Amino acid sequence: MAATAPTVHIVDDDAPFRTAVRRVLDASGYRVALYDSAEQLLAKLPAGEPGCILLDVRMPGLSGPQLQERLAELGNRVPIVFLTGHGDIPMSVQAIKAGAEDFLTKPVAREKLVAAVERALTRDAQQRAHDSELDGLRARVSRLTPRESEVFALVVRGKLNKQIAGELGTAERTVKAHRQKVMEKCEAQSLAELVRMAERLGMAAAPE
Amino acid sequence: MAATAPTVHIVDDDAPFRTAVRRVLDASGYRVALYDSAEQLLAKLPAGEPGCILLDVRMPGLSGPQLQERLAELGNRVPIVFLTGHGDIPMSVQAIKAGAEDFLTKPVAREKLVAAVERALTRDAQQRAHDSELDGLRARVSRLTPRESEVFALVVRGKLNKQIAGELGTAERTVKAHRQKVMEKCEAQSLAELVRMAERLGMAAAPE
DNA sequence: CCGACTATTGTCCTTTGGGGCAATAGCCCA
DNA sequence: TGGGCTATTGCCCCAAAGGACAATAGTCGG
């Protein structure tokens, strides 16, 4: 599973500047893609591929912060490094709070830029690793039938089969059957593992 | 358990400014404490009490960011709201990344200040609630004897009693005895609950 | 209409987990 | 030195979970 090499997406309406930055990042061995507007990035950004965004703040059309917000709405969590000559403190604070990896000001020292991009790519890789683990989990859990899901929820709350049977209005034997299916579909080797899965999926644990 | 009312700790070397800010916060109903330097705050800050810090950046002696760092080293996670007239973007970015609740610039609109303080206090309350829950858990788990802890670790990994007995070189009956003690001391009503506790305490889950 | 999937249950047997009762042993503190 | 705590174990019994074999029924897509 050799992951695609990560790409740094540079979004800036200033063509000469884009080129200059590309040169720096090229020289540092990064794959680079250029966009002259936020809209262009939204249209072309390949989903699901590793990378990060190097983003200007002031641009015609969507601004950098607006693009950040838009991406968040779309559920796209690509790390963003802001790089601008027209920033102010409130803007930088807002950007970082919204999850930006960094907020640099032009002119920027080459090492600062490269370091920020590197951190952004590292974070992206970690997020992806984490997400794909969760996705695998969700995929398994989503194979459960509605009934099995109910049993699953009660099992990880520590309920006994007989209690579950009572709550669901079925026979204990039936619960056992579902429970087996749950363990099988979730590929859990033990109850402890199943509970951990539920926990990672954020399933509430009210024992009641 | 009526918690102590939260206190806003104002750290600024400018006396008139301190007084002005105190007035604003007093008027909003907050308890306020004043300090003219970071050192004074470090010396007097009551540990374990709810509150937040309203912190200037440039001061004689320890600077605001240095105080933030020092508090982090001490494990004190009181939310900090920076309020300064001499800030710049890198500084604000660094402060927020280091966990500051906000980074405001003088002069600040009264509502912005009050809103930031309110968010800081809310965050503090949440952290405290979360921490005290964890502390309760740790207190229970710390009552386990070394042997019981070993059994605990293996149980939450989904090991069977006989496997645990094998790994510890004791009889299965012995494991059962320890296991009982673990459930009792941890006040866990079910294995699921025990696993959740281990999870919240960050105990690794290598099933091996 | 048929096969696949889901939901349900029954019976029976085995493996595990949970506990009561009791005893042996080492250690530490008063 | 004696009580208290920890670690160990044996025996016995009951409850709970796991799983084999088998069967009935309803739903749904072909």
Short mmCIF file of C-alpha atoms (C1' of nucleotides) in Angstrom, two decimals:
data_model
loop_
_atom_site.label_atom_id
_atom_site.label_comp_id
_atom_site.label_asym_id
_atom_site.label_seq_id
_atom_site.Cartn_x
_atom_site.Cartn_y
_atom_site.Cartn_z
CA MET A 1 0.00 0.00 0.00
CA ALA A 2 2.53 2.57 -1.13
CA ALA A 3 0.62 5.80 -0.50
CA THR A 4 0.64 8.44 -3.17
CA ALA A 5 3.39 10.98 -2.58
CA PRO A 6 1.89 14.00 -0.82
CA THR A 7 1.24 17.18 -2.77
CA VAL A 8 1.55 20.77 -1.60
CA HIS A 9 -1.30 22.80 -3.06
CA ILE A 10 -0.31 26.41 -3.46
CA VAL A 11 -3.17 28.88 -3.66
CA ASP A 12 -2.21 32.47 -4.42
CA ASP A 13 -3.42 34.99 -6.97
CA ASP A 14 0.06 36.38 -7.43
CA ALA A 15 1.63 34.37 -10.28
CA PRO A 16 5.26 35.38 -9.71
CA PHE A 17 4.93 34.57 -6.06
CA ARG A 18 3.40 31.17 -6.81
CA THR A 19 6.31 30.38 -9.04
CA ALA A 20 8.83 31.49 -6.49
CA VAL A 21 7.27 29.34 -3.80
CA ARG A 22 7.02 26.40 -6.16
CA ARG A 23 10.73 26.70 -6.79
CA VAL A 24 11.49 26.56 -3.08
CA LEU A 25 9.29 23.57 -2.47
CA ASP A 26 10.41 21.80 -5.63
CA ALA A 27 13.96 22.20 -4.45
CA SER A 28 12.99 20.60 -1.16
CA GLY A 29 11.60 17.62 -3.01
CA TYR A 30 7.87 18.19 -2.66
CA ARG A 31 5.26 17.59 -5.31
CA VAL A 32 3.55 20.88 -6.00
CA ALA A 33 0.27 21.97 -7.58
CA LEU A 34 -0.62 25.60 -8.27
CA TYR A 35 -3.98 27.39 -8.15
CA ASP A 36 -4.67 31.05 -8.78
CA SER A 37 -7.83 31.15 -6.71
CA ALA A 38 -9.68 29.38 -3.94
CA GLU A 39 -12.39 28.45 -6.40
CA GLN A 40 -9.90 26.73 -8.64
CA LEU A 41 -8.62 24.69 -5.75
CA LEU A 42 -12.12 23.66 -4.73
CA ALA A 43 -12.77 22.54 -8.28
CA LYS A 44 -9.57 20.59 -8.72
CA LEU A 45 -8.46 19.44 -5.29
CA PRO A 46 -8.30 15.67 -5.50
CA ALA A 47 -10.17 14.27 -2.53
CA GLY A 48 -8.61 11.58 -0.44
CA GLU A 49 -5.06 12.21 -1.53
CA PRO A 50 -2.36 13.16 0.96
CA GLY A 51 -1.09 16.70 0.96
CA CYS A 52 -1.49 20.12 2.47
CA ILE A 53 -2.44 23.60 1.35
CA LEU A 54 -0.29 26.69 1.28
CA LEU A 55 -2.81 29.46 1.30
CA ASP A 56 -2.84 33.19 0.73
CA VAL A 57 -5.33 35.28 2.69
CA ARG A 58 -6.29 38.12 0.41
CA MET A 59 -7.45 36.97 -3.01
CA PRO A 60 -10.17 37.89 -5.49
CA GLY A 61 -13.23 35.76 -4.88
CA LEU A 62 -13.08 33.47 -1.85
CA SER A 63 -10.51 34.59 0.70
CA GLY A 64 -8.14 32.21 2.43
CA PRO A 65 -10.14 32.05 5.66
CA GLN A 66 -13.32 31.57 3.67
CA LEU A 67 -11.75 28.68 1.82
CA GLN A 68 -10.68 27.21 5.15
CA GLU A 69 -14.24 27.43 6.37
CA ARG A 70 -15.60 25.94 3.17
CA LEU A 71 -13.24 22.98 3.35
CA ALA A 72 -14.24 22.41 6.95
CA GLU A 73 -17.89 22.36 5.91
CA LEU A 74 -17.04 19.83 3.24
CA GLY A 75 -15.39 17.69 5.89
CA ASN A 76 -12.03 18.07 4.21
CA ARG A 77 -9.40 18.35 6.90
CA VAL A 78 -6.30 18.95 4.78
CA PRO A 79 -3.83 20.85 6.91
CA ILE A 80 -3.53 24.48 5.88
CA VAL A 81 -0.52 26.73 6.16
CA PHE A 82 -1.42 30.36 5.69
CA LEU A 83 1.16 32.54 4.04
CA THR A 84 0.24 36.14 3.57
CA GLY A 85 1.44 39.69 3.47
CA HIS A 86 -1.84 41.11 4.64
CA GLY A 87 -2.60 39.38 7.88
CA ASP A 88 -3.39 40.68 11.30
CA ILE A 89 -3.50 39.16 14.75
CA PRO A 90 -7.24 38.45 14.98
CA MET A 91 -7.09 36.75 11.61
CA SER A 92 -4.13 34.58 12.57
CA VAL A 93 -5.75 33.67 15.87
CA GLN A 94 -8.95 32.70 14.13
CA ALA A 95 -7.08 30.65 11.53
CA ILE A 96 -5.10 28.69 14.11
CA LYS A 97 -8.17 28.13 16.27
CA ALA A 98 -9.92 26.79 13.19
CA GLY A 99 -7.14 24.25 12.89
CA ALA A 100 -4.60 25.82 10.54
CA GLU A 101 -1.16 24.31 10.94
CA ASP A 102 0.54 27.69 10.79
CA PHE A 103 0.11 31.31 9.80
CA LEU A 104 3.22 32.77 8.18
CA THR A 105 3.84 36.27 6.91
CA LYS A 106 5.52 37.35 3.69
CA PRO A 107 8.34 37.60 3.23
CA VAL A 108 9.03 34.25 4.83
CA ALA A 109 12.35 32.59 5.49
CA ARG A 110 12.74 29.53 3.31
CA GLU A 111 13.38 27.26 6.31
CA LYS A 112 10.26 28.48 8.12
CA LEU A 113 8.17 27.74 5.07
CA VAL A 114 9.63 24.31 4.52
CA ALA A 115 9.36 23.46 8.21
CA ALA A 116 5.69 24.46 8.30
CA VAL A 117 4.91 22.45 5.18
CA GLU A 118 6.70 19.48 6.65
CA ARG A 119 4.67 19.68 9.86
CA ALA A 120 1.49 20.02 7.85
CA LEU A 121 2.29 16.92 5.81
CA THR A 122 3.20 15.00 8.92
CA ARG A 123 -0.06 15.92 10.54
CA ASP A 124 -1.92 14.97 7.40
CA ALA A 125 -0.27 11.56 7.36
CA GLN A 126 -1.18 10.99 10.99
CA GLN A 127 -4.75 12.08 10.44
CA ARG A 128 -5.04 9.78 7.48
CA ALA A 129 -3.64 6.86 9.38
CA HIS A 130 -6.05 7.53 12.21
CA ASP A 131 -8.99 8.03 9.89
CA SER A 132 -8.38 4.91 7.89
CA GLU A 133 -8.25 2.92 11.10
CA LEU A 134 -11.60 4.37 12.10
CA ASP A 135 -12.98 3.78 8.62
CA GLY A 136 -12.05 0.15 8.83
CA LEU A 137 -13.86 -0.08 12.13
CA ARG A 138 -16.94 1.66 10.80
CA ALA A 139 -16.97 -0.57 7.78
CA ARG A 140 -17.10 -3.64 9.97
CA VAL A 141 -19.72 -2.25 12.30
CA SER A 142 -21.85 -1.07 9.40
CA ARG A 143 -22.21 -4.66 8.26
CA LEU A 144 -24.29 -5.36 11.33
CA THR A 145 -28.02 -5.72 10.83
CA PRO A 146 -30.25 -3.39 12.87
CA ARG A 147 -30.95 -6.11 15.35
CA GLU A 148 -27.31 -6.98 15.71
CA SER A 149 -26.53 -3.35 16.32
CA GLU A 150 -28.96 -3.25 19.19
CA VAL A 151 -27.37 -6.28 20.73
CA PHE A 152 -23.94 -4.77 20.12
CA ALA A 153 -24.86 -1.59 21.97
CA LEU A 154 -26.16 -3.47 24.98
CA VAL A 155 -23.31 -5.95 25.06
CA VAL A 156 -20.67 -3.23 25.23
CA ARG A 157 -22.56 -1.68 28.09
CA GLY A 158 -21.91 -4.78 30.07
CA LYS A 159 -25.42 -6.20 29.95
CA LEU A 160 -25.90 -9.92 30.43
CA ASN A 161 -27.52 -11.92 27.67
CA LYS A 162 -30.61 -12.44 29.74
CA GLN A 163 -30.94 -8.72 30.41
CA ILE A 164 -30.53 -7.97 26.74
CA ALA A 165 -33.14 -10.56 25.93
CA GLY A 166 -35.46 -8.88 28.36
CA GLU A 167 -34.92 -5.43 26.89
CA LEU A 168 -35.34 -6.62 23.34
CA GLY A 169 -38.22 -8.92 24.15
CA THR A 170 -36.61 -12.01 22.69
CA ALA A 171 -35.23 -15.28 23.98
CA GLU A 172 -31.76 -15.47 25.47
CA ARG A 173 -30.81 -17.95 22.82
CA THR A 174 -31.57 -15.39 20.16
CA VAL A 175 -29.32 -12.86 21.81
CA LYS A 176 -26.53 -15.41 21.82
CA ALA A 177 -26.98 -15.92 18.11
CA HIS A 178 -26.82 -12.21 17.39
CA ARG A 179 -23.91 -11.80 19.72
CA GLN A 180 -21.95 -14.41 17.84
CA LYS A 181 -22.66 -12.61 14.60
CA VAL A 182 -21.52 -9.34 16.11
CA MET A 183 -18.21 -10.77 17.25
CA GLU A 184 -17.75 -12.40 13.89
CA LYS A 185 -18.59 -9.38 11.74
CA CYS A 186 -16.58 -7.01 13.90
CA GLU A 187 -13.69 -9.43 13.89
CA ALA A 188 -13.36 -9.02 17.62
CA GLN A 189 -11.40 -11.72 19.40
CA SER A 190 -12.76 -10.85 22.81
CA LEU A 191 -15.37 -8.80 24.57
CA ALA A 192 -12.63 -6.39 25.62
CA GLU A 193 -11.77 -5.77 22.00
CA LEU A 194 -15.40 -5.19 21.14
CA VAL A 195 -15.74 -2.66 23.93
CA ARG A 196 -12.65 -0.82 22.71
CA MET A 197 -14.12 -0.65 19.23
CA ALA A 198 -17.33 0.83 20.56
CA GLU A 199 -15.28 3.30 22.56
CA ARG A 200 -13.23 4.40 19.56
CA LEU A 201 -16.43 4.86 17.62
CA GLY A 202 -17.66 7.17 20.33
CA MET A 203 -20.54 5.02 21.44
CA ALA A 204 -21.92 6.32 24.73
CA ALA A 205 -21.59 4.03 27.69
CA ALA A 206 -24.53 4.73 29.97
CA PRO A 207 -24.75 1.59 32.15
CA GLU A 208 -28.00 2.95 33.58
CA MET B 1 -19.84 20.26 46.54
CA ALA B 2 -20.41 23.88 45.59
CA ALA B 3 -17.24 24.69 43.66
CA THR B 4 -15.42 27.87 44.55
CA ALA B 5 -16.48 30.74 42.31
CA PRO B 6 -13.93 31.10 39.50
CA THR B 7 -11.39 33.92 39.64
CA VAL B 8 -9.95 35.94 36.78
CA HIS B 9 -6.28 36.55 37.44
CA ILE B 10 -5.13 39.75 35.77
CA VAL B 11 -1.41 40.01 35.15
CA ASP B 12 -0.20 43.34 33.83
CA ASP B 13 2.54 45.71 34.90
CA ASP B 14 0.43 48.72 34.03
CA ALA B 15 -1.49 49.61 37.19
CA PRO B 16 -4.06 51.94 35.63
CA PHE B 17 -4.81 49.35 33.00
CA ARG B 18 -5.22 46.61 35.61
CA THR B 19 -7.69 48.76 37.44
CA ALA B 20 -9.60 49.53 34.28
CA VAL B 21 -9.86 45.88 33.35
CA ARG B 22 -10.83 44.96 36.89
CA ARG B 23 -13.67 47.40 36.67
CA VAL B 24 -14.96 45.86 33.47
CA LEU B 25 -14.81 42.34 34.84
CA ASP B 26 -16.18 43.35 38.22
CA ALA B 27 -19.11 44.88 36.46
CA SER B 28 -19.67 41.60 34.65
CA GLY B 29 -19.79 39.78 37.95
CA TYR B 30 -16.42 38.04 37.97
CA ARG B 31 -14.14 37.61 40.93
CA VAL B 32 -10.87 39.29 40.12
CA ALA B 33 -7.30 39.11 41.44
CA LEU B 34 -4.54 41.48 40.33
CA TYR B 35 -0.82 40.85 39.85
CA ASP B 36 1.80 43.30 38.62
CA SER B 37 4.16 40.64 37.33
CA ALA B 38 4.34 37.04 36.18
CA GLU B 39 6.49 36.23 39.18
CA GLN B 40 3.87 37.51 41.55
CA LEU B 41 1.27 35.34 39.91
CA LEU B 42 3.48 32.26 40.15
CA ALA B 43 3.98 32.96 43.82
CA LYS B 44 0.36 33.53 44.67
CA LEU B 45 -1.72 31.60 42.18
CA PRO B 46 -3.79 29.22 44.25
CA ALA B 47 -3.43 25.77 42.75
CA GLY B 48 -6.48 23.72 42.10
CA GLU B 49 -8.94 26.57 42.13
CA PRO B 50 -11.09 27.39 39.12
CA GLY B 51 -10.28 30.47 37.11
CA CYS B 52 -8.38 31.82 34.14
CA ILE B 53 -5.58 34.25 33.47
CA LEU B 54 -5.76 37.54 31.61
CA LEU B 55 -2.18 38.08 30.61
CA ASP B 56 -0.11 40.90 29.19
CA VAL B 57 2.77 40.00 26.89
CA ARG B 58 5.44 42.57 27.54
CA MET B 59 6.33 42.92 31.21
CA PRO B 60 9.49 43.38 33.26
CA GLY B 61 10.84 40.01 34.31
CA LEU B 62 9.01 36.99 32.88
CA SER B 63 7.06 37.81 29.75
CA GLY B 64 3.54 36.57 29.10
CA PRO B 65 4.62 33.75 26.77
CA GLN B 66 7.34 32.75 29.22
CA LEU B 67 4.78 32.55 31.99
CA GLN B 68 2.59 30.43 29.75
CA GLU B 69 5.50 28.07 29.19
CA ARG B 70 6.35 27.96 32.87
CA LEU B 71 2.78 27.12 33.83
CA ALA B 72 2.75 24.35 31.23
CA GLU B 73 5.93 22.92 32.73
CA LEU B 74 4.30 23.00 36.14
CA GLY B 75 1.38 21.08 34.72
CA ASN B 76 -0.95 23.96 35.41
CA ARG B 77 -3.42 24.18 32.58
CA VAL B 78 -5.35 27.30 33.58
CA PRO B 79 -6.76 28.82 30.40
CA ILE B 80 -4.93 31.97 29.39
CA VAL B 81 -6.31 34.96 27.52
CA PHE B 82 -3.56 37.20 26.22
CA LEU B 83 -4.31 40.90 26.10
CA THR B 84 -1.57 43.08 24.81
CA GLY B 85 -0.69 46.19 22.89
CA HIS B 86 2.63 44.84 21.70
CA GLY B 87 1.85 41.61 19.97
CA ASP B 88 2.64 40.35 16.53
CA ILE B 89 1.40 37.50 14.39
CA PRO B 90 4.11 34.93 15.17
CA MET B 91 3.60 35.56 18.85
CA SER B 92 -0.16 35.17 18.67
CA VAL B 93 0.19 32.02 16.60
CA GLN B 94 2.63 30.55 19.08
CA ALA B 95 0.39 31.44 22.01
CA ILE B 96 -2.70 29.85 20.51
CA LYS B 97 -0.78 26.77 19.45
CA ALA B 98 0.47 26.48 23.02
CA GLY B 99 -3.14 26.37 24.13
CA ALA B 100 -4.07 29.97 24.92
CA GLU B 101 -7.80 30.54 24.80
CA ASP B 102 -7.41 33.81 22.93
CA PHE B 103 -5.00 36.56 22.00
CA LEU B 104 -6.56 40.02 22.14
CA THR B 105 -5.05 43.38 21.33
CA LYS B 106 -5.35 46.64 23.24
CA PRO B 107 -7.51 48.51 23.05
CA VAL B 108 -10.10 45.78 23.28
CA ALA B 109 -13.85 46.06 23.03
CA ARG B 110 -15.45 45.29 26.35
CA GLU B 111 -17.65 42.56 24.86
CA LYS B 112 -14.69 40.84 23.22
CA LEU B 113 -12.86 40.77 26.51
CA VAL B 114 -15.80 39.48 28.48
CA ALA B 115 -16.59 36.89 25.85
CA ALA B 116 -13.02 35.58 25.85
CA VAL B 117 -12.94 35.40 29.63
CA GLU B 118 -16.23 33.58 29.61
CA ARG B 119 -14.93 31.01 27.12
CA ALA B 120 -11.78 30.58 29.18
CA LEU B 121 -13.77 29.94 32.34
CA THR B 122 -16.03 27.52 30.55
CA ARG B 123 -13.08 25.62 29.23
CA ASP B 124 -11.54 25.58 32.69
CA ALA B 125 -14.69 24.15 34.18
CA GLN B 126 -14.82 21.45 31.54
CA GLN B 127 -11.18 20.56 32.04
CA ARG B 128 -11.71 20.36 35.78
CA ALA B 129 -14.73 18.17 35.42
CA HIS B 130 -12.83 15.91 33.08
CA ASP B 131 -9.74 15.85 35.28
CA SER B 132 -11.61 15.09 38.46
CA GLU B 133 -13.30 12.20 36.74
CA LEU B 134 -9.91 10.85 35.72
CA ASP B 135 -8.54 11.46 39.19
CA GLY B 136 -11.32 9.41 40.68
CA LEU B 137 -10.47 6.62 38.31
CA ARG B 138 -6.77 6.80 39.05
CA ALA B 139 -7.47 6.80 42.76
CA ARG B 140 -9.37 3.55 42.44
CA VAL B 141 -6.83 1.90 40.19
CA SER B 142 -3.97 3.00 42.43
CA ARG B 143 -5.42 0.94 45.25
CA LEU B 144 -4.57 -2.20 43.30
CA THR B 145 -1.61 -4.22 44.51
CA PRO B 146 1.17 -4.84 41.96
CA ARG B 147 -0.12 -8.32 41.32
CA GLU B 148 -3.66 -7.12 40.87
CA SER B 149 -2.45 -4.53 38.40
CA GLU B 150 -0.85 -7.21 36.29
CA VAL B 151 -4.05 -9.17 36.24
CA PHE B 152 -5.96 -5.99 35.48
CA ALA B 153 -3.79 -5.25 32.45
CA LEU B 154 -4.21 -8.72 31.04
CA VAL B 155 -7.93 -8.90 31.73
CA VAL B 156 -8.66 -5.70 29.82
CA ARG B 157 -6.70 -7.09 26.91
CA GLY B 158 -9.24 -9.83 26.65
CA LYS B 159 -7.08 -12.65 28.02
CA LEU B 160 -8.78 -15.67 29.53
CA ASN B 161 -8.11 -16.51 33.15
CA LYS B 162 -6.16 -19.58 32.14
CA GLN B 163 -3.98 -17.56 29.79
CA ILE B 164 -3.32 -15.00 32.49
CA ALA B 165 -2.44 -17.78 34.88
CA GLY B 166 0.00 -19.10 32.32
CA GLU B 167 1.66 -15.73 31.78
CA LEU B 168 1.95 -15.01 35.49
CA GLY B 169 2.92 -18.53 36.37
CA THR B 170 0.16 -19.04 38.89
CA ALA B 171 -2.97 -21.12 39.18
CA GLU B 172 -6.18 -20.12 37.48
CA ARG B 173 -7.89 -19.97 40.84
CA THR B 174 -5.41 -17.34 41.94
CA VAL B 175 -6.16 -15.23 38.91
CA LYS B 176 -9.83 -15.45 39.73
CA ALA B 177 -9.16 -14.20 43.23
CA HIS B 178 -7.15 -11.22 41.96
CA ARG B 179 -9.72 -10.54 39.31
CA GLN B 180 -12.44 -10.34 41.92
CA LYS B 181 -10.36 -7.87 43.89
CA VAL B 182 -9.78 -5.77 40.79
CA MET B 183 -13.49 -5.54 40.00
CA GLU B 184 -14.19 -4.70 43.61
CA LYS B 185 -11.51 -2.04 44.06
CA CYS B 186 -12.25 -0.43 40.72
CA GLU B 187 -15.94 -0.51 41.47
CA ALA B 188 -16.61 -1.92 38.04
CA GLN B 189 -19.96 -3.57 37.53
CA SER B 190 -18.92 -5.42 34.42
CA LEU B 191 -15.94 -6.31 32.30
CA ALA B 192 -17.08 -3.71 29.77
CA GLU B 193 -16.87 -1.03 32.41
CA LEU B 194 -13.41 -2.17 33.43
CA VAL B 195 -12.22 -2.03 29.84
CA ARG B 196 -13.58 1.48 29.48
CA MET B 197 -11.72 2.56 32.59
CA ALA B 198 -8.48 1.16 31.23
CA GLU B 199 -9.16 2.94 27.97
CA ARG B 200 -9.78 6.29 29.64
CA LEU B 201 -6.56 5.86 31.59
CA GLY B 202 -4.75 5.42 28.31
CA MET B 203 -3.71 1.84 28.90
CA ALA B 204 -2.41 0.37 25.66
CA ALA B 205 -4.38 -2.50 24.25
CA ALA B 206 -1.90 -4.73 22.43
CA PRO B 207 -3.76 -8.07 22.18
CA GLU B 208 -0.55 -9.63 20.84
"C1'" DC C 1 -41.26 -18.87 -7.45
"C1'" DC C 2 -36.46 -19.59 -5.54
"C1'" DG C 3 -32.34 -18.66 -3.01
"C1'" DA C 4 -30.07 -15.54 0.29
"C1'" DC C 5 -30.36 -13.11 4.33
"C1'" DT C 6 -32.38 -12.05 8.80
"C1'" DA C 7 -34.68 -13.08 12.94
"C1'" DT C 8 -35.96 -16.49 16.18
"C1'" DT C 9 -35.75 -20.51 19.14
"C1'" DG C 10 -34.91 -25.16 21.00
"C1'" DT C 11 -31.91 -28.75 22.93
"C1'" DC C 12 -27.54 -30.18 24.54
"C1'" DC C 13 -22.83 -29.93 25.93
"C1'" DT C 14 -18.46 -27.54 27.10
"C1'" DT C 15 -15.76 -23.82 28.62
"C1'" DT C 16 -15.44 -19.73 31.44
"C1'" DG C 17 -16.31 -16.68 34.96
"C1'" DG C 18 -17.93 -15.72 39.66
"C1'" DG C 19 -17.99 -16.80 44.49
"C1'" DG C 20 -18.16 -19.26 49.10
"C1'" DC C 21 -15.22 -21.56 52.45
"C1'" DA C 22 -10.87 -22.60 54.02
"C1'" DA C 23 -5.93 -23.01 54.57
"C1'" DT C 24 -0.83 -21.98 53.97
"C1'" DA C 25 2.88 -18.47 53.85
"C1'" DG C 26 5.59 -14.32 53.78
"C1'" DC C 27 5.89 -9.50 55.25
"C1'" DC C 28 5.33 -5.43 57.88
"C1'" DC C 29 3.81 -2.64 61.67
"C1'" DA C 30 2.46 -1.83 66.38
"C1'" DT D 1 4.71 -11.64 68.87
"C1'" DG D 2 0.10 -11.11 66.99
"C1'" DG D 3 -3.00 -8.98 63.74
"C1'" DG D 4 -3.62 -7.33 58.95
"C1'" DC D 5 -2.63 -7.48 54.14
"C1'" DT D 6 -1.01 -9.93 50.01
"C1'" DA D 7 -0.35 -13.93 47.35
"C1'" DT D 8 -1.67 -18.59 46.51
"C1'" DT D 9 -4.55 -22.60 45.88
"C1'" DG D 10 -7.91 -26.42 46.44
"C1'" DC D 11 -12.75 -27.99 46.19
"C1'" DC D 12 -17.28 -27.36 44.92
"C1'" DC D 13 -21.27 -25.25 42.75
"C1'" DC D 14 -23.84 -22.10 39.98
"C1'" DA D 15 -24.43 -18.78 36.35
"C1'" DA D 16 -23.13 -17.15 31.90
"C1'" DA D 17 -21.12 -17.46 27.50
"C1'" DG D 18 -19.79 -20.20 23.34
"C1'" DG D 19 -21.00 -23.10 19.90
"C1'" DA D 20 -23.03 -27.44 17.32
"C1'" DC D 21 -27.23 -29.00 14.96
"C1'" DA D 22 -31.56 -28.07 13.48
"C1'" DA D 23 -35.84 -25.84 12.30
"C1'" DT D 24 -39.50 -22.15 11.33
"C1'" DA D 25 -40.65 -17.74 9.02
"C1'" DG D 26 -40.65 -13.38 6.83
"C1'" DT D 27 -38.45 -10.28 3.34
"C1'" DC D 28 -36.34 -9.08 -0.84
"C1'" DG D 29 -34.14 -9.17 -5.20
"C1'" DG D 30 -33.85 -11.89 -9.41
#
